[in-house]
Amino acid sequence: QLQASGGGLVQAGGSLRLSCAASGFASDYHSVAWFRQAPGKEREGVSCIRSFSNGPTYADSVKGRFTVSRDRATNTMYLQMSSLKPEDTAIYYCAARFNRILASMCLDPSSYDYWGQGTLVTVSS
C-alpha cells in the first residue's frame, strides 16, 4: 500500500516536498517511482529508482530541479521539487514494483504494479 502526500498550491519558483509512505516496500527488491498527470494529458514519468540500482533516473523536464530519495528505515520515498513552474501542475502519484525494471522502462507507468492515490500540486504563475 502506498500513501502520497505533500501536495499543495505554490508560486512559480517555489518548492514542495512530496512524500510516499509505503507498507511492505522497504526492501531493495522494489523499484519505486514518481509519476504525474496533468488535466487532459497522459501520465508522465518524473523520477524512478530501480531496485539495486546505483542512482535515480529523471525525466528531462525535471532534471536539475527535482530530487528523489528513499528512506529505508521509515519506508518512505520523497520527491523534493524546486524551481517549480506552472507546467509542473499535475496530480503526482508514487508507484512501486517488486523486482528489477529495465532502465529503458523505469519511467514507463506500465512497469509498476502498485500505485498511491495521488496528491495535487498546483503551481501559480
N, CA, C and O atoms as a DFTB+ gen file, in Angstrom:
500 C
 N C O
     1  1       0.848      -1.195       0.000
     2  2       0.000       0.000       0.000
     3  2       0.884       1.245       0.000
     4  3       1.884       1.313       0.715
     5  1       0.497       2.229      -0.817
     6  2       1.248       3.463      -0.935
     7  2       0.350       4.646      -0.603
     8  3      -0.814       4.675      -1.001
     9  1       0.886       5.625       0.127
    10  2       0.125       6.804       0.520
    11  2       0.952       8.035       0.209
    12  3       1.957       8.297       0.868
    13  1       0.523       8.803      -0.811
    14  2       1.233      10.014      -1.200
    15  2       0.658      11.224      -0.482
    16  3      -0.542      11.285      -0.213
    17  1       1.522      12.189      -0.174
    18  2       1.087      13.414       0.497
    19  2       2.083      14.530       0.201
    20  3       3.156      14.301      -0.357
    21  1       1.701      15.740       0.590
    22  2       2.616      16.869       0.466
    23  2       2.280      17.851      -0.636
    24  3       2.935      18.886      -0.759
    25  1       1.279      17.551      -1.435
    26  2       0.904      18.468      -2.494
    27  2       0.289      19.740      -1.952
    28  3      -0.044      19.836      -0.771
    29  1       0.146      20.713      -2.835
    30  2      -0.455      21.982      -2.427
    31  2      -0.299      23.022      -3.499
    32  3       0.078      22.725      -4.633
    33  1      -0.596      24.255      -3.125
    34  2      -0.501      25.397      -4.028
    35  2       0.789      26.153      -3.719
    36  3       1.074      26.473      -2.565
    37  1       1.557      26.429      -4.758
    38  2       2.822      27.137      -4.577
    39  2       3.019      28.072      -5.763
    40  3       2.547      27.798      -6.866
    41  1       3.714      29.170      -5.530
    42  2       4.005      30.097      -6.611
    43  2       5.167      29.583      -7.451
    44  3       6.005      28.813      -6.980
    45  1       5.198      30.021      -8.692
    46  2       6.306      29.657      -9.568
    47  2       7.631      30.053      -8.916
    48  3       7.767      31.136      -8.346
    49  1       8.597      29.148      -9.018
    50  2       9.890      29.370      -8.388
    51  2       9.991      28.792      -6.989
    52  3      11.078      28.727      -6.415
    53  1       8.874      28.376      -6.448
    54  2       8.856      27.837      -5.101
    55  2       9.214      26.364      -5.050
    56  3       9.598      25.761      -6.052
    57  1       9.079      25.798      -3.856
    58  2       9.465      24.403      -3.627
    59  2       8.373      23.657      -2.864
    60  3       7.586      24.250      -2.124
    61  1       8.349      22.366      -3.061
    62  2       7.482      21.458      -2.319
    63  2       8.199      20.140      -2.161
    64  3       9.040      19.775      -2.983
    65  1       7.865      19.422      -1.098
    66  2       8.389      18.074      -0.932
    67  2       7.227      17.109      -0.800
    68  3       6.399      17.234       0.102
    69  1       7.173      16.162      -1.693
    70  2       6.159      15.119      -1.641
    71  2       6.710      13.906      -0.903
    72  3       7.903      13.607      -0.958
    73  1       5.818      13.225      -0.221
    74  2       6.189      12.012       0.496
    75  2       5.313      10.867       0.023
    76  3       4.172      11.070      -0.392
    77  1       5.856       9.669       0.090
    78  2       5.105       8.472      -0.247
    79  2       5.432       7.423       0.804
    80  3       6.520       6.847       0.807
    81  1       4.489       7.185       1.685
    82  2       4.675       6.195       2.734
    83  2       4.253       4.834       2.209
    84  3       3.168       4.674       1.650
    85  1       5.122       3.867       2.397
    86  2       4.883       2.539       1.845
    87  2       4.757       1.495       2.943
    88  3       5.436       1.562       3.967
    89  1       3.887       0.543       2.711
    90  2       3.764      -0.597       3.610
    91  2       4.321      -1.809       2.883
    92  3       3.782      -2.247       1.867
    93  1       5.408      -2.343       3.422
    94  2       5.952      -3.551       2.839
    95  2       6.821      -3.353       1.631
    96  3       7.078      -4.299       0.886
    97  1       7.284      -2.121       1.421
    98  2       8.135      -1.862       0.258
    99  2       9.518      -1.397       0.686
   100  3      10.154      -0.592       0.006
   101  1       9.968      -1.902       1.802
   102  2      11.213      -1.397       2.341
   103  2      12.431      -1.992       1.668
   104  3      13.519      -1.423       1.749
   105  1      12.270      -3.115       1.011
   106  2      13.446      -3.827       0.548
   107  2      14.011      -3.232      -0.722
   108  3      13.326      -2.534      -1.469
   109  1      15.268      -3.526      -0.942
   110  2      15.930      -3.103      -2.162
   111  2      15.395      -3.826      -3.387
   112  3      15.749      -3.490      -4.517
   113  1      14.538      -4.825      -3.160
   114  2      13.970      -5.558      -4.284
   115  2      12.925      -4.749      -5.033
   116  3      12.557      -5.089      -6.158
   117  1      12.451      -3.685      -4.412
   118  2      11.388      -2.906      -5.031
   119  2      11.941      -1.721      -5.803
   120  3      12.789      -0.974      -5.314
   121  1      11.439      -1.569      -7.016
   122  2      11.681      -0.367      -7.789
   123  2      10.545       0.607      -7.472
   124  3       9.388       0.204      -7.354
   125  1      10.882       1.880      -7.336
   126  2       9.881       2.885      -6.977
   127  2       9.982       4.080      -7.912
   128  3      11.027       4.331      -8.511
   129  1       8.895       4.801      -8.025
   130  2       8.871       5.906      -8.980
   131  2       7.812       6.934      -8.627
   132  3       6.873       6.668      -7.876
   133  1       7.996       8.118      -9.194
   134  2       7.002       9.180      -9.155
   135  2       6.527       9.436     -10.585
   136  3       7.319       9.491     -11.526
   137  1       5.212       9.590     -10.716
   138  2       4.596       9.966     -11.974
   139  2       3.710      11.180     -11.744
   140  3       3.397      11.524     -10.604
   141  1       3.312      11.820     -12.825
   142  2       2.360      12.923     -12.716
   143  2       1.431      12.897     -13.915
   144  3       1.762      12.389     -14.986
   145  1       0.261      13.464     -13.693
   146  2      -0.721      13.545     -14.761
   147  2      -1.431      14.880     -14.690
   148  3      -2.125      15.185     -13.720
   149  1      -1.247      15.664     -15.727
   150  2      -1.909      16.953     -15.833
   151  2      -3.248      16.757     -16.535
   152  3      -3.431      15.771     -17.249
   153  1      -4.187      17.682     -16.341
   154  2      -5.507      17.548     -16.974
   155  2      -5.383      17.406     -18.490
   156  3      -4.712      18.202     -19.148
   157  1      -6.037      16.387     -19.027
   158  2      -6.041      16.186     -20.460
   159  2      -4.786      15.584     -21.034
   160  3      -4.652      15.458     -22.251
   161  1      -3.856      15.208     -20.163
   162  2      -2.584      14.639     -20.642
   163  2      -2.389      13.229     -20.101
   164  3      -3.038      12.818     -19.140
   165  1      -1.487      12.503     -20.737
   166  2      -1.169      11.162     -20.274
   167  2      -0.278      11.213     -19.031
   168  3       0.392      12.209     -18.757
   169  1      -0.296      10.117     -18.303
   170  2       0.568      10.017     -17.136
   171  2       2.031      10.007     -17.584
   172  3       2.412       9.305     -18.521
   173  1       2.826      10.798     -16.891
   174  2       4.221      11.014     -17.287
   175  2       5.159      10.585     -16.172
   176  3       4.926      10.907     -15.007
   177  1       6.213       9.864     -16.515
   178  2       7.218       9.503     -15.531
   179  2       8.046      10.703     -15.141
   180  3       8.499      11.452     -16.006
   181  1       8.253      10.899     -13.849
   182  2       9.023      12.032     -13.331
   183  2      10.399      11.573     -12.865
   184  3      11.424      12.130     -13.259
   185  1      10.402      10.543     -12.017
   186  2      11.662      10.041     -11.495
   187  2      11.469       8.619     -10.997
   188  3      10.368       8.231     -10.606
   189  1      12.542       7.851     -11.014
   190  2      12.440       6.469     -10.546
   191  2      13.768       6.025      -9.939
   192  3      14.835       6.557     -10.243
   193  1      13.654       5.040      -9.080
   194  2      14.828       4.387      -8.505
   195  2      14.628       2.891      -8.705
   196  3      13.743       2.294      -8.092
   197  1      15.433       2.292      -9.546
   198  2      15.307       0.859      -9.790
   199  2      15.916       0.072      -8.642
   200  3      16.843       0.537      -7.980
   201  1      15.397      -1.104      -8.415
   202  2      15.935      -1.955      -7.359
   203  2      17.409      -2.249      -7.636
   204  3      17.804      -2.540      -8.765
   205  1      18.195      -2.165      -6.588
   206  2      19.629      -2.445      -6.651
   207  2      20.359      -1.564      -7.659
   208  3      21.403      -1.957      -8.179
   209  1      19.830      -0.398      -7.935
   210  2      20.482       0.499      -8.891
   211  2      21.446       1.422      -8.166
   212  3      21.431       1.539      -6.941
   213  1      22.278       2.069      -8.957
   214  2      23.265       2.973      -8.385
   215  2      22.727       4.382      -8.187
   216  3      23.298       5.161      -7.424
   217  1      21.647       4.711      -8.860
   218  2      21.142       6.066      -8.740
   219  2      19.808       6.232      -9.433
   220  3      19.376       5.342     -10.165
   221  1      19.143       7.362      -9.212
   222  2      17.822       7.601      -9.785
   223  2      17.892       8.039     -11.246
   224  3      18.941       8.414     -11.769
   225  1      16.729       7.970     -11.869
   226  2      16.530       8.454     -13.231
   227  2      15.513       9.569     -13.193
   228  3      14.542       9.504     -12.439
   229  1      15.727      10.592     -14.002
   230  2      14.811      11.731     -14.045
   231  2      14.363      11.997     -15.474
   232  3      15.109      11.792     -16.432
   233  1      13.128      12.459     -15.591
   234  2      12.670      12.968     -16.876
   235  2      13.433      14.248     -17.200
   236  3      13.805      15.002     -16.301
   237  1      13.658      14.482     -18.468
   238  2      14.397      15.680     -18.878
   239  2      13.742      16.957     -18.356
   240  3      14.421      17.932     -18.033
   241  1      12.430      16.935     -18.281
   242  2      11.692      18.144     -17.884
   243  2      11.925      18.551     -16.432
   244  3      11.631      19.686     -16.056
   245  1      12.447      17.646     -15.615
   246  2      12.638      17.964     -14.201
   247  2      14.092      17.862     -13.749
   248  3      14.400      18.151     -12.593
   249  1      14.975      17.459     -14.633
   250  2      16.384      17.313     -14.261
   251  2      16.934      18.631     -13.727
   252  3      16.711      19.697     -14.301
   253  1      17.651      18.531     -12.623
   254  2      18.244      19.707     -12.015
   255  2      17.308      20.461     -11.093
   256  3      17.739      21.360     -10.372
   257  1      16.033      20.107     -11.108
   258  2      15.052      20.789     -10.251
   259  2      14.438      19.848      -9.221
   260  3      14.108      20.278      -8.116
   261  1      14.284      18.594      -9.560
   262  2      13.656      17.615      -8.672
   263  2      14.706      16.621      -8.184
   264  3      15.652      16.287      -8.898
   265  1      14.515      16.158      -6.951
   266  2      15.409      15.147      -6.386
   267  2      14.566      14.079      -5.691
   268  3      13.727      14.388      -4.844
   269  1      14.798      12.844      -6.054
   270  2      14.074      11.733      -5.444
   271  2      14.991      11.041      -4.452
   272  3      16.203      10.963      -4.649
   273  1      14.391      10.541      -3.386
   274  2      15.166       9.802      -2.396
   275  2      14.253       8.795      -1.714
   276  3      13.029       8.902      -1.782
   277  1      14.859       7.825      -1.062
   278  2      14.071       6.841      -0.320
   279  2      14.744       6.598       1.025
   280  3      15.966       6.495       1.124
   281  1      13.918       6.512       2.045
   282  2      14.393       6.258       3.400
   283  2      13.949       4.854       3.778
   284  3      12.778       4.629       4.081
   285  1      14.868       3.928       3.760
   286  2      14.508       2.539       4.032
   287  2      14.110       2.337       5.488
   288  3      13.336       1.430       5.796
   289  1      14.615       3.145       6.364
   290  2      14.292       2.984       7.786
   291  2      12.820       3.297       8.060
   292  3      12.205       2.692       8.939
   293  1      12.260       4.239       7.307
   294  2      10.872       4.632       7.544
   295  2       9.944       4.199       6.408
   296  3       8.760       4.535       6.414
   297  1      10.474       3.457       5.437
   298  2       9.665       3.000       4.293
   299  2       9.002       4.163       3.572
   300  3       7.831       4.085       3.202
   301  1       9.745       5.228       3.375
   302  2       9.187       6.438       2.768
   303  2      10.047       6.882       1.599
   304  3      11.275       6.825       1.647
   305  1       9.370       7.325       0.548
   306  2      10.041       7.888      -0.611
   307  2       9.673       9.358      -0.693
   308  3       8.554       9.745      -0.357
   309  1      10.613      10.173      -1.139
   310  2      10.397      11.607      -1.203
   311  2      10.669      12.131      -2.617
   312  3      11.455      11.560      -3.373
   313  1       9.999      13.222      -2.943
   314  2      10.308      13.960      -4.161
   315  2      10.434      15.428      -3.777
   316  3       9.436      16.100      -3.518
   317  1      11.653      15.911      -3.744
   318  2      11.900      17.316      -3.465
   319  2      11.845      18.075      -4.775
   320  3      12.623      17.817      -5.692
   321  1      10.914      19.016      -4.850
   322  2      10.704      19.777      -6.082
   323  2      11.066      21.231      -5.842
   324  3      10.545      21.865      -4.924
   325  1      11.955      21.757      -6.663
   326  2      12.395      23.137      -6.544
   327  2      12.232      23.844      -7.882
   328  3      12.035      23.208      -8.918
   329  1      12.316      25.166      -7.841
   330  2      12.172      25.970      -9.059
   331  2      10.944      25.543      -9.845
   332  3      11.001      25.339     -11.058
   333  1       9.850      25.413      -9.143
   334  2       8.628      24.909      -9.763
   335  2       8.098      25.864     -10.824
   336  3       8.220      27.084     -10.711
   337  1       7.508      25.273     -11.852
   338  2       6.958      26.018     -12.977
   339  2       5.469      25.700     -13.092
   340  3       5.023      24.650     -12.627
   341  1       4.697      26.597     -13.706
   342  2       3.271      26.302     -13.889
   343  2       3.035      24.973     -14.615
   344  3       2.044      24.291     -14.353
   345  1       3.921      24.614     -15.505
   346  2       3.753      23.353     -16.237
   347  2       4.020      22.107     -15.380
   348  3       3.827      20.981     -15.839
   349  1       4.458      22.311     -14.156
   350  2       4.597      21.190     -13.213
   351  2       3.275      20.860     -12.527
   352  3       3.181      19.876     -11.793
   353  1       2.267      21.674     -12.764
   354  2       0.952      21.450     -12.167
   355  2       0.387      20.121     -12.638
   356  3       0.268      19.879     -13.840
   357  1       0.039      19.261     -11.693
   358  2      -0.453      17.923     -12.015
   359  2      -0.809      17.196     -10.724
   360  3      -0.514      17.669      -9.626
   361  1      -1.438      16.059     -10.872
   362  2      -1.579      15.118      -9.761
   363  2      -0.351      14.222      -9.798
   364  3      -0.030      13.630     -10.828
   365  1       0.320      14.131      -8.678
   366  2       1.537      13.330      -8.583
   367  2       1.234      12.006      -7.887
   368  3       0.578      11.971      -6.847
   369  1       1.724      10.923      -8.481
   370  2       1.498       9.585      -7.970
   371  2       2.832       8.909      -7.675
   372  3       3.811       9.092      -8.399
   373  1       2.853       8.131      -6.610
   374  2       4.005       7.267      -6.388
   375  2       3.610       5.842      -6.802
   376  3       2.437       5.470      -6.762
   377  1       4.601       5.072      -7.192
   378  2       4.354       3.725      -7.683
   379  2       5.503       2.814      -7.289
   380  3       6.608       3.272      -7.000
   381  1       5.226       1.522      -7.284
   382  2       6.250       0.555      -6.902
   383  2       6.050      -0.762      -7.633
   384  3       4.954      -1.087      -8.091
   385  1       7.122      -1.497      -7.727
   386  2       7.086      -2.818      -8.358
   387  2       8.130      -3.681      -7.662
   388  3       9.239      -3.238      -7.366
   389  1       7.743      -4.914      -7.414
   390  2       8.697      -5.840      -6.828
   391  2       9.597      -6.376      -7.930
   392  3       9.136      -6.951      -8.915
   393  1      10.880      -6.171      -7.736
   394  2      11.903      -6.697      -8.622
   395  2      12.402      -5.640      -9.600
   396  3      11.926      -4.505      -9.624
   397  1      13.368      -6.049     -10.397
   398  2      14.063      -5.110     -11.251
   399  2      13.213      -4.671     -12.435
   400  3      12.290      -5.365     -12.862
   401  1      13.555      -3.504     -12.946
   402  2      12.943      -2.961     -14.153
   403  2      14.082      -2.593     -15.086
   404  3      15.118      -2.090     -14.653
   405  1      13.883      -2.846     -16.355
   406  2      14.867      -2.399     -17.321
   407  2      15.008      -0.885     -17.247
   408  3      14.031      -0.169     -17.027
   409  1      16.220      -0.413     -17.429
   410  2      16.444       1.024     -17.351
   411  2      15.541       1.778     -18.335
   412  3      15.053       2.868     -18.037
   413  1      15.334       1.190     -19.490
   414  2      14.508       1.840     -20.513
   415  2      13.035       1.906     -20.126
   416  3      12.269       2.662     -20.723
   417  1      12.635       1.118     -19.128
   418  2      11.229       1.058     -18.721
   419  2      10.979       1.717     -17.372
   420  3       9.866       1.669     -16.848
   421  1      12.008       2.327     -16.816
   422  2      11.901       2.844     -15.446
   423  2      10.852       3.943     -15.324
   424  3      10.203       4.054     -14.284
   425  1      10.674       4.741     -16.344
   426  2       9.706       5.834     -16.301
   427  2       8.423       5.501     -17.068
   428  3       7.639       6.391     -17.397
   429  1       8.224       4.236     -17.343
   430  2       7.012       3.798     -18.041
   431  2       5.981       3.334     -17.008
   432  3       6.262       2.417     -16.236
   433  1       4.807       3.940     -16.979
   434  2       3.830       3.570     -15.947
   435  2       3.400       2.106     -16.013
   436  3       2.977       1.546     -15.002
   437  1       3.501       1.484     -17.176
   438  2       3.091       0.085     -17.302
   439  2       4.034      -0.861     -16.567
   440  3       3.729      -2.044     -16.415
   441  1       5.170      -0.352     -16.111
   442  2       6.136      -1.194     -15.401
   443  2       5.754      -1.439     -13.943
   444  3       6.333      -2.310     -13.293
   445  1       4.800      -0.692     -13.430
   446  2       4.528      -0.685     -11.986
   447  2       3.212      -1.347     -11.643
   448  3       2.221      -1.234     -12.366
   449  1       3.232      -2.048     -10.509
   450  2       2.070      -2.811     -10.063
   451  2       1.269      -2.119      -8.966
   452  3       0.067      -2.345      -8.831
   453  1       1.934      -1.282      -8.188
   454  2       1.293      -0.669      -7.025
   455  2       1.322       0.853      -7.176
   456  3       2.330       1.439      -7.569
   457  1       0.190       1.471      -6.851
   458  2       0.047       2.913      -7.019
   459  2      -0.558       3.558      -5.789
   460  3      -1.448       2.998      -5.149
   461  1      -0.060       4.749      -5.464
   462  2      -0.694       5.558      -4.433
   463  2      -1.874       6.307      -5.020
   464  3      -2.130       6.234      -6.222
   465  1      -2.593       7.029      -4.169
   466  2      -3.833       7.674      -4.589
   467  2      -3.608       9.012      -5.274
   468  3      -4.547       9.547      -5.863
   469  1      -2.423       9.570      -5.225
   470  2      -2.132      10.834      -5.874
   471  2      -2.279      12.028      -4.951
   472  3      -3.104      12.036      -4.037
   473  1      -1.461      13.037      -5.211
   474  2      -1.538      14.293      -4.468
   475  2      -1.387      15.436      -5.459
   476  3      -0.517      15.403      -6.329
   477  1      -2.237      16.446      -5.324
   478  2      -2.316      17.522      -6.304
   479  2      -1.278      18.603      -6.010
   480  3      -1.169      19.101      -4.890
   481  1      -0.522      18.949      -7.051
   482  2       0.425      20.054      -6.991
   483  2      -0.037      21.123      -7.985
   484  3      -0.206      20.845      -9.172
   485  1      -0.237      22.328      -7.494
   486  2      -0.655      23.434      -8.337
   487  2       0.376      24.549      -8.227
   488  3       0.656      25.042      -7.134
   489  1       0.938      24.941      -9.364
   490  2       1.947      25.991      -9.389
   491  2       1.348      27.199     -10.100
   492  3       0.993      27.123     -11.277
   493  1       1.240      28.293      -9.393
   494  2       0.660      29.508      -9.965
   495  2       1.751      30.396     -10.556
   496  3       2.882      30.435     -10.071
   497  1       1.377      31.101     -11.613
   498  2       2.364      31.969     -12.285
   499  2       2.395      33.356     -11.686
   500  3       3.166      34.205     -12.133
